[in-house]
JSON list of C-alpha atoms in Angstrom, two decimals:
[
{"chain": "A", "resi": 371, "resn": "MET", "atom": "CA", "xyz": [20.52, -22.26, -7.48]},
{"chain": "A", "resi": 372, "resn": "ALA", "atom": "CA", "xyz": [19.27, -25.60, -7.45]},
{"chain": "A", "resi": 373, "resn": "ALA", "atom": "CA", "xyz": [20.03, -27.90, -10.27]},
{"chain": "A", "resi": 374, "resn": "GLY", "atom": "CA", "xyz": [17.06, -28.09, -12.29]},
{"chain": "A", "resi": 375, "resn": "TYR", "atom": "CA", "xyz": [15.75, -24.30, -10.74]},
{"chain": "A", "resi": 376, "resn": "THR", "atom": "CA", "xyz": [15.16, -22.02, -13.29]},
{"chain": "A", "resi": 377, "resn": "TYR", "atom": "CA", "xyz": [13.67, -18.36, -12.72]},
{"chain": "A", "resi": 378, "resn": "GLU", "atom": "CA", "xyz": [10.64, -18.98, -14.16]},
{"chain": "A", "resi": 379, "resn": "ASP", "atom": "CA", "xyz": [9.32, -21.64, -10.39]},
{"chain": "A", "resi": 380, "resn": "PHE", "atom": "CA", "xyz": [9.23, -18.71, -8.86]},
{"chain": "A", "resi": 381, "resn": "LYS", "atom": "CA", "xyz": [5.92, -17.49, -7.38]},
{"chain": "A", "resi": 382, "resn": "LEU", "atom": "CA", "xyz": [4.75, -13.85, -6.30]},
{"chain": "A", "resi": 383, "resn": "VAL", "atom": "CA", "xyz": [3.49, -14.01, -2.82]},
{"chain": "A", "resi": 384, "resn": "ILE", "atom": "CA", "xyz": [1.54, -11.13, -1.29]},
{"chain": "A", "resi": 385, "resn": "HIS", "atom": "CA", "xyz": [1.53, -12.02, 2.64]},
{"chain": "A", "resi": 386, "resn": "ASP", "atom": "CA", "xyz": [-0.50, -9.03, 3.44]},
{"chain": "A", "resi": 387, "resn": "PRO", "atom": "CA", "xyz": [-3.61, -8.28, 0.80]},
{"chain": "A", "resi": 388, "resn": "PHE", "atom": "CA", "xyz": [-4.74, -5.43, 2.94]},
{"chain": "A", "resi": 389, "resn": "VAL", "atom": "CA", "xyz": [-2.23, -2.82, 4.26]},
{"chain": "A", "resi": 390, "resn": "LYS", "atom": "CA", "xyz": [-3.67, -0.01, 6.12]},
{"chain": "A", "resi": 391, "resn": "CYS", "atom": "CA", "xyz": [-2.08, 3.13, 6.53]},
{"chain": "A", "resi": 392, "resn": "SER", "atom": "CA", "xyz": [-2.79, 6.95, 8.06]},
{"chain": "A", "resi": 393, "resn": "LEU", "atom": "CA", "xyz": [-2.74, 10.02, 6.43]},
{"chain": "A", "resi": 394, "resn": "CYS", "atom": "CA", "xyz": [1.28, 11.66, 5.75]},
{"chain": "A", "resi": 395, "resn": "ASP", "atom": "CA", "xyz": [2.56, 8.12, 7.00]},
{"chain": "A", "resi": 396, "resn": "ASP", "atom": "CA", "xyz": [4.64, 6.13, 4.70]},
{"chain": "A", "resi": 397, "resn": "VAL", "atom": "CA", "xyz": [3.60, 2.35, 3.70]},
{"chain": "A", "resi": 398, "resn": "THR", "atom": "CA", "xyz": [5.19, -0.58, 2.14]},
{"chain": "A", "resi": 399, "resn": "LEU", "atom": "CA", "xyz": [3.28, -2.73, 0.16]},
{"chain": "A", "resi": 400, "resn": "PRO", "atom": "CA", "xyz": [4.41, -6.57, 0.48]},
{"chain": "A", "resi": 401, "resn": "CYS", "atom": "CA", "xyz": [5.78, -8.57, -2.66]},
{"chain": "A", "resi": 402, "resn": "HIS", "atom": "CA", "xyz": [8.24, -11.18, -2.57]},
{"chain": "A", "resi": 403, "resn": "LEU", "atom": "CA", "xyz": [9.05, -14.53, -4.76]},
{"chain": "A", "resi": 404, "resn": "SER", "atom": "CA", "xyz": [8.96, -18.02, -3.19]},
{"chain": "A", "resi": 405, "resn": "PRO", "atom": "CA", "xyz": [10.93, -19.49, -3.34]},
{"chain": "A", "resi": 406, "resn": "GLU", "atom": "CA", "xyz": [13.50, -16.55, -2.04]},
{"chain": "A", "resi": 407, "resn": "THR", "atom": "CA", "xyz": [14.88, -15.86, -5.84]},
{"chain": "A", "resi": 408, "resn": "SER", "atom": "CA", "xyz": [16.89, -12.84, -7.09]},
{"chain": "A", "resi": 409, "resn": "ALA", "atom": "CA", "xyz": [14.89, -9.82, -8.68]},
{"chain": "A", "resi": 410, "resn": "VAL", "atom": "CA", "xyz": [17.68, -8.06, -10.03]},
{"chain": "A", "resi": 411, "resn": "ALA", "atom": "CA", "xyz": [17.53, -9.47, -13.40]},
{"chain": "A", "resi": 412, "resn": "MET", "atom": "CA", "xyz": [13.47, -9.19, -13.84]},
{"chain": "A", "resi": 413, "resn": "GLU", "atom": "CA", "xyz": [11.19, -6.94, -14.59]},
{"chain": "A", "resi": 414, "resn": "ILE", "atom": "CA", "xyz": [9.35, -5.18, -11.79]},
{"chain": "A", "resi": 415, "resn": "ARG", "atom": "CA", "xyz": [6.03, -3.25, -12.71]},
{"chain": "A", "resi": 416, "resn": "TRP", "atom": "CA", "xyz": [3.45, -1.86, -9.88]},
{"chain": "A", "resi": 417, "resn": "PHE", "atom": "CA", "xyz": [0.18, -0.79, -10.67]},
{"chain": "A", "resi": 418, "resn": "LYS", "atom": "CA", "xyz": [-2.44, 1.92, -9.33]},
{"chain": "A", "resi": 419, "resn": "GLY", "atom": "CA", "xyz": [-5.50, 0.44, -10.74]},
{"chain": "A", "resi": 420, "resn": "THR", "atom": "CA", "xyz": [-4.48, 0.47, -14.57]},
{"chain": "A", "resi": 421, "resn": "ASP", "atom": "CA", "xyz": [-1.81, 3.07, -14.25]},
{"chain": "A", "resi": 422, "resn": "CYS", "atom": "CA", "xyz": [2.07, 1.72, -14.24]},
{"chain": "A", "resi": 423, "resn": "ILE", "atom": "CA", "xyz": [3.29, 4.31, -11.32]},
{"chain": "A", "resi": 424, "resn": "TYR", "atom": "CA", "xyz": [7.06, 2.23, -10.90]},
{"chain": "A", "resi": 425, "resn": "LEU", "atom": "CA", "xyz": [8.76, 0.45, -13.41]},
{"chain": "A", "resi": 426, "resn": "TYR", "atom": "CA", "xyz": [11.75, -1.37, -12.92]},
{"chain": "A", "resi": 427, "resn": "LYS", "atom": "CA", "xyz": [13.43, -3.32, -15.79]},
{"chain": "A", "resi": 428, "resn": "ASN", "atom": "CA", "xyz": [17.21, -3.92, -16.60]},
{"chain": "A", "resi": 429, "resn": "GLY", "atom": "CA", "xyz": [18.72, -1.65, -13.45]},
{"chain": "A", "resi": 430, "resn": "HIS", "atom": "CA", "xyz": [16.88, 1.35, -14.62]},
{"chain": "A", "resi": 431, "resn": "VAL", "atom": "CA", "xyz": [13.77, 2.82, -12.83]},
{"chain": "A", "resi": 432, "resn": "THR", "atom": "CA", "xyz": [11.01, 4.83, -14.12]},
{"chain": "A", "resi": 433, "resn": "VAL", "atom": "CA", "xyz": [8.38, 6.00, -11.92]},
{"chain": "A", "resi": 434, "resn": "ARG", "atom": "CA", "xyz": [5.42, 8.15, -12.93]},
{"chain": "A", "resi": 435, "resn": "GLU", "atom": "CA", "xyz": [5.27, 11.88, -12.86]},
{"chain": "A", "resi": 436, "resn": "ASP", "atom": "CA", "xyz": [2.73, 12.24, -9.95]},
{"chain": "A", "resi": 437, "resn": "TYR", "atom": "CA", "xyz": [4.87, 9.76, -7.78]},
{"chain": "A", "resi": 438, "resn": "GLU", "atom": "CA", "xyz": [8.17, 10.69, -8.47]},
{"chain": "A", "resi": 439, "resn": "GLY", "atom": "CA", "xyz": [10.12, 11.11, -5.43]},
{"chain": "A", "resi": 440, "resn": "ARG", "atom": "CA", "xyz": [6.87, 9.30, -3.80]},
{"chain": "A", "resi": 441, "resn": "VAL", "atom": "CA", "xyz": [7.28, 5.44, -4.37]},
{"chain": "A", "resi": 442, "resn": "SER", "atom": "CA", "xyz": [10.42, 3.19, -4.58]},
{"chain": "A", "resi": 443, "resn": "VAL", "atom": "CA", "xyz": [11.29, -0.65, -4.37]},
{"chain": "A", "resi": 444, "resn": "ASN", "atom": "CA", "xyz": [14.38, -1.17, -2.54]},
{"chain": "A", "resi": 445, "resn": "THR", "atom": "CA", "xyz": [17.06, -2.47, -5.56]},
{"chain": "A", "resi": 446, "resn": "LEU", "atom": "CA", "xyz": [19.37, -3.99, -2.42]},
{"chain": "A", "resi": 447, "resn": "GLU", "atom": "CA", "xyz": [16.49, -6.49, -1.37]},
{"chain": "A", "resi": 448, "resn": "LEU", "atom": "CA", "xyz": [15.66, -7.33, -5.26]},
{"chain": "A", "resi": 449, "resn": "GLN", "atom": "CA", "xyz": [18.61, -10.04, -4.05]},
{"chain": "A", "resi": 450, "resn": "ARG", "atom": "CA", "xyz": [16.25, -11.34, -2.06]},
{"chain": "A", "resi": 451, "resn": "GLY", "atom": "CA", "xyz": [13.12, -11.55, -3.95]},
{"chain": "A", "resi": 452, "resn": "ASP", "atom": "CA", "xyz": [11.91, -8.62, -2.00]},
{"chain": "A", "resi": 453, "resn": "ALA", "atom": "CA", "xyz": [9.86, -6.16, -4.62]},
{"chain": "A", "resi": 454, "resn": "SER", "atom": "CA", "xyz": [7.76, -4.48, -2.03]},
{"chain": "A", "resi": 455, "resn": "LEU", "atom": "CA", "xyz": [6.74, -1.11, -2.63]},
{"chain": "A", "resi": 456, "resn": "THR", "atom": "CA", "xyz": [7.23, 2.06, -0.29]},
{"chain": "A", "resi": 457, "resn": "LEU", "atom": "CA", "xyz": [4.88, 4.71, -0.43]},
{"chain": "A", "resi": 458, "resn": "ARG", "atom": "CA", "xyz": [6.17, 7.85, 0.96]},
{"chain": "A", "resi": 459, "resn": "VAL", "atom": "CA", "xyz": [3.78, 10.51, 2.60]},
{"chain": "A", "resi": 460, "resn": "SER", "atom": "CA", "xyz": [0.34, 8.74, 2.00]},
{"chain": "A", "resi": 461, "resn": "ARG", "atom": "CA", "xyz": [-2.32, 10.81, 0.27]},
{"chain": "A", "resi": 462, "resn": "GLU", "atom": "CA", "xyz": [-6.28, 10.07, 0.78]},
{"chain": "A", "resi": 463, "resn": "GLU", "atom": "CA", "xyz": [-5.95, 9.56, -3.40]},
{"chain": "A", "resi": 464, "resn": "ASP", "atom": "CA", "xyz": [-3.05, 6.92, -2.46]},
{"chain": "A", "resi": 465, "resn": "LYS", "atom": "CA", "xyz": [-5.77, 4.42, -1.36]},
{"chain": "A", "resi": 466, "resn": "GLY", "atom": "CA", "xyz": [-7.03, 1.80, -3.56]},
{"chain": "A", "resi": 467, "resn": "LEU", "atom": "CA", "xyz": [-5.74, -1.43, -5.29]},
{"chain": "A", "resi": 468, "resn": "TYR", "atom": "CA", "xyz": [-2.43, -1.65, -6.10]},
{"chain": "A", "resi": 469, "resn": "THR", "atom": "CA", "xyz": [-0.97, -4.83, -8.36]},
{"chain": "A", "resi": 470, "resn": "CYS", "atom": "CA", "xyz": [2.51, -5.99, -8.44]},
{"chain": "A", "resi": 471, "resn": "GLN", "atom": "CA", "xyz": [3.77, -8.09, -11.61]},
{"chain": "A", "resi": 472, "resn": "VAL", "atom": "CA", "xyz": [7.19, -9.31, -11.60]},
{"chain": "A", "resi": 473, "resn": "ILE", "atom": "CA", "xyz": [8.62, -10.58, -15.04]},
{"chain": "A", "resi": 474, "resn": "SER", "atom": "CA", "xyz": [11.28, -13.23, -15.92]},
{"chain": "A", "resi": 475, "resn": "GLY", "atom": "CA", "xyz": [11.26, -13.96, -19.71]},
{"chain": "A", "resi": 476, "resn": "GLU", "atom": "CA", "xyz": [7.87, -15.36, -20.52]},
{"chain": "A", "resi": 477, "resn": "HIS", "atom": "CA", "xyz": [6.71, -16.31, -17.13]},
{"chain": "A", "resi": 478, "resn": "LYS", "atom": "CA", "xyz": [4.88, -13.01, -15.38]},
{"chain": "A", "resi": 479, "resn": "GLU", "atom": "CA", "xyz": [3.19, -13.27, -12.23]},
{"chain": "A", "resi": 480, "resn": "GLU", "atom": "CA", "xyz": [1.36, -10.92, -10.14]},
{"chain": "A", "resi": 481, "resn": "GLY", "atom": "CA", "xyz": [-0.22, -9.98, -7.43]},
{"chain": "A", "resi": 482, "resn": "ARG", "atom": "CA", "xyz": [-2.90, -7.42, -5.94]},
{"chain": "A", "resi": 483, "resn": "VAL", "atom": "CA", "xyz": [-2.61, -5.49, -2.36]},
{"chain": "A", "resi": 484, "resn": "ARG", "atom": "CA", "xyz": [-5.17, -2.94, -1.07]},
{"chain": "A", "resi": 485, "resn": "LEU", "atom": "CA", "xyz": [-4.61, 0.00, 0.51]},
{"chain": "A", "resi": 486, "resn": "LEU", "atom": "CA", "xyz": [-6.66, 1.15, 3.00]},
{"chain": "A", "resi": 487, "resn": "PRO", "atom": "CA", "xyz": [-7.34, 4.47, 5.09]},
{"chain": "A", "resi": 488, "resn": "ARG", "atom": "CA", "xyz": [-6.70, 3.98, 9.14]},
{"chain": "A", "resi": 489, "resn": "SER", "atom": "CA", "xyz": [-8.68, 6.28, 10.54]},
{"chain": "A", "resi": 490, "resn": "LYS", "atom": "CA", "xyz": [-7.49, 8.74, 12.91]},
{"chain": "A", "resi": 491, "resn": "LEU", "atom": "CA", "xyz": [-11.10, 9.37, 14.57]},
{"chain": "A", "resi": 492, "resn": "PHE", "atom": "CA", "xyz": [-10.62, 8.85, 18.09]},
{"chain": "A", "resi": 493, "resn": "LEU", "atom": "CA", "xyz": [-13.82, 9.38, 19.41]},
{"chain": "A", "resi": 494, "resn": "PHE", "atom": "CA", "xyz": [-13.90, 10.49, 23.27]},
{"chain": "A", "resi": 495, "resn": "LEU", "atom": "CA", "xyz": [-17.35, 10.25, 24.49]},
{"chain": "A", "resi": 496, "resn": "CYS", "atom": "CA", "xyz": [-18.76, 12.03, 27.61]},
{"chain": "A", "resi": 497, "resn": "TYR", "atom": "CA", "xyz": [-21.78, 12.42, 28.71]},
{"chain": "A", "resi": 498, "resn": "GLU", "atom": "CA", "xyz": [-23.09, 15.94, 29.92]},
{"chain": "A", "resi": 499, "resn": "GLU", "atom": "CA", "xyz": [-26.04, 15.17, 32.20]},
{"chain": "A", "resi": 500, "resn": "LEU", "atom": "CA", "xyz": [-27.13, 18.76, 32.55]},
{"chain": "A", "resi": 501, "resn": "SER", "atom": "CA", "xyz": [-27.49, 18.78, 28.73]},
{"chain": "A", "resi": 502, "resn": "GLY", "atom": "CA", "xyz": [-28.14, 15.48, 27.30]},
{"chain": "A", "resi": 503, "resn": "VAL", "atom": "CA", "xyz": [-25.42, 16.28, 24.35]},
{"chain": "A", "resi": 504, "resn": "ILE", "atom": "CA", "xyz": [-22.36, 13.99, 23.63]},
{"chain": "A", "resi": 505, "resn": "HIS", "atom": "CA", "xyz": [-19.33, 15.13, 22.56]},
{"chain": "A", "resi": 506, "resn": "ALA", "atom": "CA", "xyz": [-16.96, 13.84, 20.14]},
{"chain": "A", "resi": 507, "resn": "ALA", "atom": "CA", "xyz": [-13.61, 14.82, 19.55]},
{"chain": "A", "resi": 508, "resn": "GLN", "atom": "CA", "xyz": [-11.90, 13.98, 16.35]},
{"chain": "A", "resi": 509, "resn": "THR", "atom": "CA", "xyz": [-8.17, 15.17, 16.49]},
{"chain": "A", "resi": 510, "resn": "SER", "atom": "CA", "xyz": [-8.62, 19.01, 17.45]},
{"chain": "A", "resi": 511, "resn": "ILE", "atom": "CA", "xyz": [-11.81, 19.46, 15.64]},
{"chain": "A", "resi": 512, "resn": "LEU", "atom": "CA", "xyz": [-15.20, 19.25, 18.45]},
{"chain": "A", "resi": 513, "resn": "TYR", "atom": "CA", "xyz": [-18.06, 17.51, 16.92]},
{"chain": "A", "resi": 514, "resn": "THR", "atom": "CA", "xyz": [-21.37, 18.24, 19.10]},
{"chain": "A", "resi": 515, "resn": "TYR", "atom": "CA", "xyz": [-24.38, 15.35, 18.22]},
{"chain": "A", "resi": 516, "resn": "THR", "atom": "CA", "xyz": [-27.53, 15.41, 20.11]},
{"chain": "A", "resi": 517, "resn": "LEU", "atom": "CA", "xyz": [-28.75, 12.30, 21.83]},
{"chain": "A", "resi": 518, "resn": "SER", "atom": "CA", "xyz": [-31.58, 12.34, 19.93]},
{"chain": "A", "resi": 519, "resn": "ARG", "atom": "CA", "xyz": [-29.85, 11.80, 16.87]},
{"chain": "A", "resi": 520, "resn": "LEU", "atom": "CA", "xyz": [-27.50, 9.28, 17.56]},
{"chain": "A", "resi": 521, "resn": "LEU", "atom": "CA", "xyz": [-28.61, 6.11, 16.25]},
{"chain": "A", "resi": 522, "resn": "PHE", "atom": "CA", "xyz": [-27.32, 3.09, 18.14]}
]
């Protein structure tokens, strides 16, 4: 640690405040200390809305019951100031605003990340000249729309 530097001199950096993920994918919500500072002795909290879903304090981890086995912070990376939250097997209800709080003594920093669903919708439009119908395929489900109902 440089002379004159204290743990209270850190800032919280969220490199990407909007993170996209597809259903059932693992996703990492970024949260880093700057300058690179060990967060091992700090308190780290992750909130989904107003609910604390992950707490790291004094080397112990507490996870909200409905997130058990699905959220984690790589405690080895805390040494480098990385407090990013990994969310496994994302669900529809996981989308929304997350807040990372890092506390050292009286100093508290927080940053927000919004988890957005990435649509797995791949539209393949094919025009059938004879029927005048556009077919749009979404994964394995076929939707049929008549041309008269489409608004461009």
